Amino acid sequence: MAHFAQLDDNNVVLQVIVVNNSDCLENGNESEAVGVAFCQSLLSGNWKQTSYNGNMRYNYAGIGYTYDSGRDAFIPPKPYDSWTLNETTCLWDAPTPMPTDDKRYTWDEATISWLEKT
């Protein structure tokens, strides 16, 4: 099965649908363009293919994600103002890594630090 994300005018994902592989074939090979045309025949709009296993466009698209055409990537919403985009993964990184012990933590934007959950 193939997955396609419908984008609004700002390239924000509105929905993701599942399309049968047979609806994406051209001369026996999967084609994003054919899949996009199939999606447009069902629902108008701008469509981009996405992948659960991350073999295209870095991340599986989710509602609220943004498609960045320069990076050809789906980028999740920024969780906190202090976080920065990791150009290798197209995911957001905290200013300091989360501790790797067996404790549970939550991010505290006011102190720009990880706080242990109690």
PDB file of C-alpha atoms in Angstrom:
ATOM      1  CA  MET A   1       0.000   0.000   0.000  1.00  0.00           C
ATOM      2  CA  ALA A   2       1.107   3.523  -0.777  1.00  0.00           C
ATOM      3  CA  HIS A   3       0.441   6.590   1.357  1.00  0.00           C
ATOM      4  CA  PHE A   4      -0.216  10.106   0.116  1.00  0.00           C
ATOM      5  CA  ALA A   5      -0.458  13.379   2.032  1.00  0.00           C
ATOM      6  CA  GLN A   6      -2.834  16.138   0.969  1.00  0.00           C
ATOM      7  CA  LEU A   7      -1.304  19.599   1.438  1.00  0.00           C
ATOM      8  CA  ASP A   8      -2.935  23.001   1.889  1.00  0.00           C
ATOM      9  CA  ASP A   9      -1.711  26.172   0.160  1.00  0.00           C
ATOM     10  CA  ASN A  10       1.058  26.516   2.785  1.00  0.00           C
ATOM     11  CA  ASN A  11       2.228  22.902   2.330  1.00  0.00           C
ATOM     12  CA  VAL A  12       0.759  21.842   5.680  1.00  0.00           C
ATOM     13  CA  VAL A  13      -0.564  18.270   5.731  1.00  0.00           C
ATOM     14  CA  LEU A  14      -4.366  18.106   5.924  1.00  0.00           C
ATOM     15  CA  GLN A  15      -4.756  14.329   5.732  1.00  0.00           C
ATOM     16  CA  VAL A  16      -2.942  11.142   4.742  1.00  0.00           C
ATOM     17  CA  ILE A  17      -4.692   8.454   2.725  1.00  0.00           C
ATOM     18  CA  VAL A  18      -3.821   4.887   1.767  1.00  0.00           C
ATOM     19  CA  VAL A  19      -3.805   4.001  -1.917  1.00  0.00           C
ATOM     20  CA  ASN A  20      -3.621   0.520  -3.387  1.00  0.00           C
ATOM     21  CA  ASN A  21      -0.294  -0.079  -5.125  1.00  0.00           C
ATOM     22  CA  SER A  22      -2.157  -1.028  -8.300  1.00  0.00           C
ATOM     23  CA  ASP A  23      -3.482   2.552  -8.467  1.00  0.00           C
ATOM     24  CA  CYS A  24       0.093   3.859  -8.608  1.00  0.00           C
ATOM     25  CA  LEU A  25       1.471   1.701 -11.408  1.00  0.00           C
ATOM     26  CA  GLU A  26       2.817   2.851 -14.735  1.00  0.00           C
ATOM     27  CA  ASN A  27       4.179   0.120 -17.021  1.00  0.00           C
ATOM     28  CA  GLY A  28       4.384  -2.183 -13.990  1.00  0.00           C
ATOM     29  CA  ASN A  29       6.410   0.227 -11.852  1.00  0.00           C
ATOM     30  CA  GLU A  30       5.184   2.337  -8.956  1.00  0.00           C
ATOM     31  CA  SER A  31       4.963   5.992  -9.938  1.00  0.00           C
ATOM     32  CA  GLU A  32       4.359   8.873  -7.546  1.00  0.00           C
ATOM     33  CA  ALA A  33       2.904  10.937 -10.395  1.00  0.00           C
ATOM     34  CA  VAL A  34       0.331   8.231 -11.150  1.00  0.00           C
ATOM     35  CA  GLY A  35      -0.529   7.981  -7.451  1.00  0.00           C
ATOM     36  CA  VAL A  36      -0.895  11.761  -7.199  1.00  0.00           C
ATOM     37  CA  ALA A  37      -3.193  11.771 -10.246  1.00  0.00           C
ATOM     38  CA  PHE A  38      -5.273   9.027  -8.621  1.00  0.00           C
ATOM     39  CA  CYS A  39      -5.561  11.056  -5.392  1.00  0.00           C
ATOM     40  CA  GLN A  40      -6.542  14.158  -7.362  1.00  0.00           C
ATOM     41  CA  SER A  41      -9.285  12.151  -9.097  1.00  0.00           C
ATOM     42  CA  LEU A  42     -10.728  11.383  -5.646  1.00  0.00           C
ATOM     43  CA  LEU A  43     -10.068  14.667  -3.855  1.00  0.00           C
ATOM     44  CA  SER A  44      -8.677  17.830  -5.364  1.00  0.00           C
ATOM     45  CA  GLY A  45      -5.556  19.456  -4.074  1.00  0.00           C
ATOM     46  CA  ASN A  46      -1.816  19.085  -3.861  1.00  0.00           C
ATOM     47  CA  TRP A  47      -0.533  15.601  -2.960  1.00  0.00           C
ATOM     48  CA  LYS A  48       2.872  14.154  -2.028  1.00  0.00           C
ATOM     49  CA  GLN A  49       3.744  10.540  -1.387  1.00  0.00           C
ATOM     50  CA  THR A  50       4.964   9.622   2.076  1.00  0.00           C
ATOM     51  CA  SER A  51       6.413   6.427   3.544  1.00  0.00           C
ATOM     52  CA  TYR A  52       6.006   4.649   6.885  1.00  0.00           C
ATOM     53  CA  ASN A  53       9.578   3.393   6.799  1.00  0.00           C
ATOM     54  CA  GLY A  54      11.088   6.802   6.054  1.00  0.00           C
ATOM     55  CA  ASN A  55      12.681   5.763   2.758  1.00  0.00           C
ATOM     56  CA  MET A  56      11.410   8.998   1.205  1.00  0.00           C
ATOM     57  CA  ARG A  57      10.993  12.525   2.495  1.00  0.00           C
ATOM     58  CA  TYR A  58      12.701  11.742   5.841  1.00  0.00           C
ATOM     59  CA  ASN A  59       9.551  11.351   7.961  1.00  0.00           C
ATOM     60  CA  TYR A  60       6.112   9.842   7.551  1.00  0.00           C
ATOM     61  CA  ALA A  61       3.695  12.730   7.026  1.00  0.00           C
ATOM     62  CA  GLY A  62       1.200  13.488   9.766  1.00  0.00           C
ATOM     63  CA  ILE A  63      -1.602  15.996  10.047  1.00  0.00           C
ATOM     64  CA  GLY A  64      -0.024  19.357  10.832  1.00  0.00           C
ATOM     65  CA  TYR A  65       3.376  18.442   9.402  1.00  0.00           C
ATOM     66  CA  THR A  66       4.830  20.761   6.765  1.00  0.00           C
ATOM     67  CA  TYR A  67       6.221  19.643   3.436  1.00  0.00           C
ATOM     68  CA  ASP A  68       9.489  21.504   2.780  1.00  0.00           C
ATOM     69  CA  SER A  69      10.148  21.390  -0.965  1.00  0.00           C
ATOM     70  CA  GLY A  70      13.754  22.595  -0.592  1.00  0.00           C
ATOM     71  CA  ARG A  71      14.589  19.657   1.661  1.00  0.00           C
ATOM     72  CA  ASP A  72      12.000  17.350   0.038  1.00  0.00           C
ATOM     73  CA  ALA A  73      10.963  16.469   3.581  1.00  0.00           C
ATOM     74  CA  PHE A  74       7.951  16.276   5.863  1.00  0.00           C
ATOM     75  CA  ILE A  75       8.760  18.196   9.037  1.00  0.00           C
ATOM     76  CA  PRO A  76       6.680  17.883  12.212  1.00  0.00           C
ATOM     77  CA  PRO A  77       5.395  20.987  13.994  1.00  0.00           C
ATOM     78  CA  LYS A  78       8.042  22.675  16.134  1.00  0.00           C
ATOM     79  CA  PRO A  79       7.369  21.571  19.734  1.00  0.00           C
ATOM     80  CA  TYR A  80       9.150  24.455  21.490  1.00  0.00           C
ATOM     81  CA  ASP A  81      10.671  27.777  20.439  1.00  0.00           C
ATOM     82  CA  SER A  82      14.125  26.808  21.714  1.00  0.00           C
ATOM     83  CA  TRP A  83      14.365  23.648  19.621  1.00  0.00           C
ATOM     84  CA  THR A  84      16.244  23.626  16.308  1.00  0.00           C
ATOM     85  CA  LEU A  85      15.767  21.629  13.148  1.00  0.00           C
ATOM     86  CA  ASN A  86      18.200  18.767  12.693  1.00  0.00           C
ATOM     87  CA  GLU A  87      19.164  18.937   9.005  1.00  0.00           C
ATOM     88  CA  THR A  88      20.111  15.250   8.945  1.00  0.00           C
ATOM     89  CA  THR A  89      16.789  13.906  10.258  1.00  0.00           C
ATOM     90  CA  CYS A  90      14.420  16.850   9.624  1.00  0.00           C
ATOM     91  CA  LEU A  91      13.234  16.454  13.219  1.00  0.00           C
ATOM     92  CA  TRP A  92      13.455  18.992  16.043  1.00  0.00           C
ATOM     93  CA  ASP A  93      16.270  18.756  18.600  1.00  0.00           C
ATOM     94  CA  ALA A  94      16.219  20.162  22.121  1.00  0.00           C
ATOM     95  CA  PRO A  95      19.080  22.528  23.022  1.00  0.00           C
ATOM     96  CA  THR A  96      20.335  19.826  25.385  1.00  0.00           C
ATOM     97  CA  PRO A  97      19.892  16.092  24.860  1.00  0.00           C
ATOM     98  CA  MET A  98      17.426  14.275  27.078  1.00  0.00           C
ATOM     99  CA  PRO A  99      19.189  12.280  29.828  1.00  0.00           C
ATOM    100  CA  THR A 100      19.642   8.628  28.936  1.00  0.00           C
ATOM    101  CA  ASP A 101      19.185   7.075  32.368  1.00  0.00           C
ATOM    102  CA  ASP A 102      16.105   5.002  33.244  1.00  0.00           C
ATOM    103  CA  LYS A 103      14.161   7.995  34.551  1.00  0.00           C
ATOM    104  CA  ARG A 104      11.303   9.780  32.772  1.00  0.00           C
ATOM    105  CA  TYR A 105      11.684  13.416  31.741  1.00  0.00           C
ATOM    106  CA  THR A 106       9.624  16.221  30.309  1.00  0.00           C
ATOM    107  CA  TRP A 107      10.881  19.344  28.569  1.00  0.00           C
ATOM    108  CA  ASP A 108      10.532  22.637  30.448  1.00  0.00           C
ATOM    109  CA  GLU A 109      10.706  25.573  28.057  1.00  0.00           C
ATOM    110  CA  ALA A 110      10.855  28.138  30.886  1.00  0.00           C
ATOM    111  CA  THR A 111      14.177  26.768  32.140  1.00  0.00           C
ATOM    112  CA  ILE A 112      15.319  25.306  28.805  1.00  0.00           C
ATOM    113  CA  SER A 113      15.990  21.981  30.486  1.00  0.00           C
ATOM    114  CA  TRP A 114      14.708  18.470  31.054  1.00  0.00           C
ATOM    115  CA  LEU A 115      12.832  17.946  34.307  1.00  0.00           C
ATOM    116  CA  GLU A 116      12.462  14.549  35.887  1.00  0.00           C
ATOM    117  CA  LYS A 117       8.864  13.376  36.065  1.00  0.00           C
ATOM    118  CA  THR A 118       7.796  12.417  39.549  1.00  0.00           C
TER     119      THR A 118
END
